[in-house]
Tab-separated table of C-alpha atoms in Angstrom:
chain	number	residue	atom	x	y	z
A	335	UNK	CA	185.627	75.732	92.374
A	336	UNK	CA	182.470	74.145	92.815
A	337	UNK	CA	178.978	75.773	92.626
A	338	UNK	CA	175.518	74.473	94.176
A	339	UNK	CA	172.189	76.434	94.498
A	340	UNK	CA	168.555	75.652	96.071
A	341	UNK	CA	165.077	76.490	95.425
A	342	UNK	CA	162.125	77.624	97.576
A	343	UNK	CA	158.826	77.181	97.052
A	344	UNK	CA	156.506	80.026	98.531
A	345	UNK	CA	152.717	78.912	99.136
A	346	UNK	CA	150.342	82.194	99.781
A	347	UNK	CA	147.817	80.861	101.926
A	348	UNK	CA	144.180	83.281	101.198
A	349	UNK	CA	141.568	83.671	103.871
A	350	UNK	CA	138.730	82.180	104.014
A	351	UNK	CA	135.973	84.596	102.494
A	352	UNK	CA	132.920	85.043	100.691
A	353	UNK	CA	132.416	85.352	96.861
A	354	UNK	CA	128.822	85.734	96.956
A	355	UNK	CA	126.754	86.199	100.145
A	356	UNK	CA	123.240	85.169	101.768
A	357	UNK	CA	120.514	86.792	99.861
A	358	UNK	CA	118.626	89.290	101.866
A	359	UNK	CA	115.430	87.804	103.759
A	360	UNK	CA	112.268	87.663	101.911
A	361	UNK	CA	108.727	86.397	102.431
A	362	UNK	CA	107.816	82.518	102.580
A	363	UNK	CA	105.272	80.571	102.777
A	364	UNK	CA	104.862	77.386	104.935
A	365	UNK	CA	105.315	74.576	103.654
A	366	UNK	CA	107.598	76.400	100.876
A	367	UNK	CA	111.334	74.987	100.021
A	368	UNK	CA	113.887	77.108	101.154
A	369	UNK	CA	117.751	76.939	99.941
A	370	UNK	CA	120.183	79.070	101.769
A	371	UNK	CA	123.976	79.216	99.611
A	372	UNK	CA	127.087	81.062	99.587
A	373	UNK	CA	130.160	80.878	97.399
A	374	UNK	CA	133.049	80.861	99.074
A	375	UNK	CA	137.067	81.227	97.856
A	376	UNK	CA	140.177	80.617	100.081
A	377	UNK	CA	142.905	78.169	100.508
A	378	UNK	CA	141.548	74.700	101.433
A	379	UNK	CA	141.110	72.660	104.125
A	380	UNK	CA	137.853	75.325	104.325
A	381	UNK	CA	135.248	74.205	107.102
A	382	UNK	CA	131.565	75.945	107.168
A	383	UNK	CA	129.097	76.226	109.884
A	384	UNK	CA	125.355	77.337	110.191
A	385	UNK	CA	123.766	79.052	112.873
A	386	UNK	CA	120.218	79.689	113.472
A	387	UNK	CA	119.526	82.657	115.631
A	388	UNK	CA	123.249	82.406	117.013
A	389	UNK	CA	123.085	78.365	117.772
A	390	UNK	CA	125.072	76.015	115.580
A	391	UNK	CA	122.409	73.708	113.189
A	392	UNK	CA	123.563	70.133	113.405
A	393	UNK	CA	124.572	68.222	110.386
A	394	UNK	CA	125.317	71.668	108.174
A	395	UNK	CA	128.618	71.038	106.497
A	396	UNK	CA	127.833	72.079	102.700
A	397	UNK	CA	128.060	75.263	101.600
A	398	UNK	CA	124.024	75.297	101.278
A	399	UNK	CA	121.592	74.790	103.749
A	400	UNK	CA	118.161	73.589	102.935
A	401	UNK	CA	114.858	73.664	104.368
A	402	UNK	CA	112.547	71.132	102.950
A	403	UNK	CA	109.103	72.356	104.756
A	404	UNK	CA	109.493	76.042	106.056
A	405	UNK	CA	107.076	76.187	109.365
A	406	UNK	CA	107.266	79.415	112.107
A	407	UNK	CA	110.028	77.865	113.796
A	408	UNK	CA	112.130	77.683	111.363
A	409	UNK	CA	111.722	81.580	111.039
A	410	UNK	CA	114.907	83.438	112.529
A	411	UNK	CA	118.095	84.900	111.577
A	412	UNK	CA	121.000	82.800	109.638
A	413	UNK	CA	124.401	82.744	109.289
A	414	UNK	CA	127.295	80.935	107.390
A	415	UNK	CA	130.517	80.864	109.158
A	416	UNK	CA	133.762	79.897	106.712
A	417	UNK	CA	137.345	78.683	108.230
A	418	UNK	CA	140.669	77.780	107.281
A	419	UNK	CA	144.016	77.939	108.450
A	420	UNK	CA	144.121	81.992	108.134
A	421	UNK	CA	141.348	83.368	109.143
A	422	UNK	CA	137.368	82.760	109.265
A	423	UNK	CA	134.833	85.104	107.963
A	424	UNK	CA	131.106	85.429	108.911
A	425	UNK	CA	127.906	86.511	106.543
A	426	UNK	CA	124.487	86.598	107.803
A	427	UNK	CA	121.496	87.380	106.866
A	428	UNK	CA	118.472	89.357	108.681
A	429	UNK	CA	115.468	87.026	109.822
A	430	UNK	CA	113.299	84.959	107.699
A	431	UNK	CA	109.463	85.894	107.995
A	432	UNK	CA	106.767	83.638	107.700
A	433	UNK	CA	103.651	84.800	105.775
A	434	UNK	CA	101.324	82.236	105.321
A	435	UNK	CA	99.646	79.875	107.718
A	436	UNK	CA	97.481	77.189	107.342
A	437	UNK	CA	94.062	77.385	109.250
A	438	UNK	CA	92.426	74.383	110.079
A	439	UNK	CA	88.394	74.972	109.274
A	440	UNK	CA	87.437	71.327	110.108
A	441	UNK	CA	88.594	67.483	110.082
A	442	UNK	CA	88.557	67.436	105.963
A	443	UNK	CA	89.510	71.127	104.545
A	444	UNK	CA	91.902	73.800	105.474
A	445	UNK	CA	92.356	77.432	104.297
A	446	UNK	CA	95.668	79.392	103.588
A	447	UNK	CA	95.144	82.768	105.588
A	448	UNK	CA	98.016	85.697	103.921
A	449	UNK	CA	99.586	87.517	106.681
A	450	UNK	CA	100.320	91.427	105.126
A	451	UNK	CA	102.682	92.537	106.587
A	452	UNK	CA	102.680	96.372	107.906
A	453	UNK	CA	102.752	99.380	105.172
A	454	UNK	CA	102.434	103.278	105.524
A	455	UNK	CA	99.723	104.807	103.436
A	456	UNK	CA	100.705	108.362	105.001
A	457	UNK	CA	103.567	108.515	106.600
A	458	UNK	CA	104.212	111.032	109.841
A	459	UNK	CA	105.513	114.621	108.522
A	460	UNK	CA	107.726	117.145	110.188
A	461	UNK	CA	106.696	119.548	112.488
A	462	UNK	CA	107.808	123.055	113.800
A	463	UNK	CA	106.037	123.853	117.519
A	464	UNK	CA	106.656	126.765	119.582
A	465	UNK	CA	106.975	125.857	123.469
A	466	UNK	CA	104.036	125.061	125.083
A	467	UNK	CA	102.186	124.566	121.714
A	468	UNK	CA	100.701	120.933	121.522
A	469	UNK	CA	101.553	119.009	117.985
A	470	UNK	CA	100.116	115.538	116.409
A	471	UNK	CA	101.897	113.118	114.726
A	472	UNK	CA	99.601	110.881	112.409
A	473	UNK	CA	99.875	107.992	110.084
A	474	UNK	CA	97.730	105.572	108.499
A	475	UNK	CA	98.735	101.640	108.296
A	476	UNK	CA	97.674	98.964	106.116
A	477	UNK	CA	98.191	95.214	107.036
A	478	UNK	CA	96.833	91.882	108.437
A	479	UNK	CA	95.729	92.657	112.222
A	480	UNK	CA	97.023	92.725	114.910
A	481	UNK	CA	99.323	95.227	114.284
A	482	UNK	CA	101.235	96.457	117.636
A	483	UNK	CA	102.537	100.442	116.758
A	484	UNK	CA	105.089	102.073	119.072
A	485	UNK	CA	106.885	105.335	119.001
A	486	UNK	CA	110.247	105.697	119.580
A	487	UNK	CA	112.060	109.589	119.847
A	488	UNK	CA	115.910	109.262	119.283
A	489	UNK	CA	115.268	105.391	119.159
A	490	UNK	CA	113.976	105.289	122.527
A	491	UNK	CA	110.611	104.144	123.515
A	492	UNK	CA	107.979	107.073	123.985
A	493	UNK	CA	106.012	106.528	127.574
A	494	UNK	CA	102.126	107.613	127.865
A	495	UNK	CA	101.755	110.085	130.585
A	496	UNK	CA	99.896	113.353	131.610
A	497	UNK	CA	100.616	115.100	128.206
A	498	UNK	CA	101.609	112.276	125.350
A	499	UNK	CA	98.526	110.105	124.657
A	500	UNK	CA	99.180	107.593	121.593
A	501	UNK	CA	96.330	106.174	119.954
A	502	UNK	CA	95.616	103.495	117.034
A	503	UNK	CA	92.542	102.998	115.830
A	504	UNK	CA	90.538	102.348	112.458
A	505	UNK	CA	94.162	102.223	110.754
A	506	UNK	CA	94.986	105.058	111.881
A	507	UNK	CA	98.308	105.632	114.690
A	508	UNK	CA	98.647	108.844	116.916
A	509	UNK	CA	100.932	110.553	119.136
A	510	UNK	CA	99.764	113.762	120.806
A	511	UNK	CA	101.990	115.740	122.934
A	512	UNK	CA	101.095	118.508	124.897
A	513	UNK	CA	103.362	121.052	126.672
A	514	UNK	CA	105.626	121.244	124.195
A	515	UNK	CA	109.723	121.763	125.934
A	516	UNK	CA	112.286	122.147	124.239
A	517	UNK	CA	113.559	118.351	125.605
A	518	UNK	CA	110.756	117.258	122.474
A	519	UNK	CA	112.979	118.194	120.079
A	520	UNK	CA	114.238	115.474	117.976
A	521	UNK	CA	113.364	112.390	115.236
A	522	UNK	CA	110.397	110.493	116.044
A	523	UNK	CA	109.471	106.815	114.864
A	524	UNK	CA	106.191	104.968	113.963
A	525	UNK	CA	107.107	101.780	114.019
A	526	UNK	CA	104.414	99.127	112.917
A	527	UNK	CA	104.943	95.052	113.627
A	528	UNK	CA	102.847	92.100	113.047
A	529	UNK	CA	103.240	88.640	112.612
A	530	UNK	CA	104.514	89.006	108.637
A	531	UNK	CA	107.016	92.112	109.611
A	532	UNK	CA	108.175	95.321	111.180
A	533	UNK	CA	108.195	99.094	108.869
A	534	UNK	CA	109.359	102.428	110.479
A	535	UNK	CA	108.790	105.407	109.321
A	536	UNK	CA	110.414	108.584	111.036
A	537	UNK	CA	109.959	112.584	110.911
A	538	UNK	CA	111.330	115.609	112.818
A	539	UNK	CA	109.945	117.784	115.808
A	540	UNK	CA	111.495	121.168	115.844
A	541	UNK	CA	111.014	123.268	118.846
A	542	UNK	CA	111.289	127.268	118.581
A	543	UNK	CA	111.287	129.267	121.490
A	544	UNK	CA	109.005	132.066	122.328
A	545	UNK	CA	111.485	135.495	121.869
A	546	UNK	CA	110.011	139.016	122.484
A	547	UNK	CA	111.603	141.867	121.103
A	548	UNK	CA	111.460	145.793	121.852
A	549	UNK	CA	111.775	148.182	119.370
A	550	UNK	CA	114.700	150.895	120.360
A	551	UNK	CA	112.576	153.714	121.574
């Protein structure tokens, strides 16, 4: 009686994904170097693509992308997209800002003006308001002008009308509503943007209602 046996060889194949990730977006300056990398494990043949700002960069097969002379439009959100025969994975990374610019002063010289961007020195508090009552929210902002505020209740975008004014001046951003109903309830947001960046800063409007009550006679 004879005997014969056979032997398989089982290959896992692993996904494409990331070891190490884009680094969070930070300030440049123009003109700076900039070096976007992620590490990357998986089974190979693994293929990588860039996108700026959701359209594929040309000429971006390495698993780093480099910018040689950072200007505005190179400002924008990136992403790294990794693929093999198993899967593809996608990291990306919120917008670069740009926060220098160069400012020509004549033919021969140029200055370097520094873009702040937005900061709360006082951020808005939380209020209580009985209906009808009339509150103030208030906060002061630092940064390089102009800054563009907005207010935002529940994440969307307050209106000006009869009773909500909104002000910014000398630093300094306010909402006033008047008429307080019990629809003003909710989390309001400063939100601050300039050229260098965008901060938010939120607080709470509670509204009480007006209750009588009569002692038992």
């Amino acid at each position: 009686v004879g005997r014969s046996s056979c032997t398989t060889t089982f290959s896992v194949l692993e996904p494409a994904t990331f070891v190490e990730r884009l680094e969070p977006s930070y300030l440049i300056k123009k003109g700076e170097y900039v070096q976007l990398e992620c590490k990357v494990t998986g089974t190979p043949e693994i293929s990588i693509s860039w996108f700026k700002d959701d359209k594929e960069i040309q000429d971006s097969s390495l698993f780093s992308l480099q910018v040689f002379k950072f200007d505005s439009s190179d400002a924008g959100e990136y992403q790294c997209r990794v693929t093999n025969d198993v899967g593809s994975c996608v990291c990306r990374m919120p917008p670069y800002p740009l926060f220098e610019y160069l400012v020509c002063t004549d033919a021969h010289q140029s200055s370097v003006l520094s873009i702040e961007p937005p900061q709360f020195v006082k951020r808005i508090e939380n209020i209580s308001s009985l209906r009808g009552g009339t509150i103030v929210f208030q906060a002061t902002i630092k940064g390089s002008m102009p800054i563009t505020v907005s207010w935002l209740k529940d994440n969307d975008d307050i209106v000006e009308d009869d009773n909500t004014k909104m002000t910014f001046l000398n630093n300094v951003a306010t909402l006033m509503i008047r008429g307080i109903e019990v629809k003003h309830d909710g989390k309001y947001f400063c939100q601050a943007k300039n050229d260098a960046g965008i901060q938010r800063c939120s607080a709470l409007l509670t509204v009480k209602g007006l209750f009588s009550f009569l002692s038992p006679s």
